């Protein structure tokens, strides 16, 4: 009896330790080719540079240019028929794919409330999160990332300081633990560590930024504090051939303006009756 149950449990644990952060129905059943296509042929993207470390050198190495976090979203990825829904992927990539075994990274993703980020389409979103996430919240996220830094990259409940700007009903309890053994699955130009299938249509999904907490530390237990960064991503860069919701004379925004004008006129007419 015991061994019969022990085996599936062990298999589940192994799977959990090497899985991307997944969110939304179907996110776990899409192939890695499908997730690559989200990055390669996205409709909307954002890329922000990160003060990364040289992971090819022994910890603590030195700061290294060329690291970035990207959020790509693509329409019509999951599901079938006419109801195909959009999907999004977050990637961390740097100049080299070497990963010295003295390093360990924890990656956490938090959904920022659209209203905190202005709630509208814009192309000057600030990757530092200033203006969209309260400074006290950013400080608390860093404190928690520090105290939870360990082999399994535990995540935590939000502090009160974060409730205004982070969606606690959408919190994903998973985080990714990146080591020399699994780094190719999670970081680099061709993969992603966060994968989401959206319930909303793509232009609604694009207005919901993500705050990514990246923790760059030592793999061995030590008293040294890891380097912690928080980067906000909002996919507001429009790929060519995709609808530009920011275009002032765009067909889509024109239609929307006409619709709300009609509603307003109807409301006024009703009042006059
Ligand atoms: C990832 O892509 C960037 C930009 O094209 C490039 O500079 C970098 O060398 C690539 N990294 C790897 C590990 O191939
Ligand atoms: C997304 O990109 C595809 C391929 O370029 C395009 O056919 C589709 O219309 C785009 N969707 C939006 C919302 O722009």
CSV table of C-alpha atoms and ligand atoms in Angstrom, one decimal, residues 43-44 75 202 241-243, ligand 2:
chain,number,residue,atom,x,y,z
A,43,UNK,CA,1.1,40.8,-30.7
A,44,UNK,CA,2.1,42.9,-27.7
A,75,UNK,CA,-3.8,36.3,-29.5
A,202,UNK,CA,-6.0,40.4,-25.4
A,241,UNK,CA,0.3,44.0,-38.1
A,242,UNK,CA,-1.4,44.1,-34.7
A,243,UNK,CA,-4.2,46.5,-33.6
B,2,LIG,C1,-2.1,39.3,-33.6
B,2,LIG,O1,-1.2,39.0,-34.6
B,2,LIG,C2,-1.8,38.2,-35.7
B,2,LIG,C3,-0.7,37.8,-36.6
B,2,LIG,O2,0.1,38.9,-37.0
B,2,LIG,C4,-2.9,39.0,-36.3
B,2,LIG,O3,-3.4,38.3,-37.4
B,2,LIG,C5,-3.9,39.4,-35.3
B,2,LIG,O4,-4.9,40.3,-36.0
B,2,LIG,C6,-3.3,40.2,-34.2
B,2,LIG,N1,-4.2,40.5,-33.2
B,2,LIG,C7,-4.5,41.7,-32.7
B,2,LIG,C8,-5.5,41.9,-31.6
B,2,LIG,O5,-3.9,42.7,-33.2
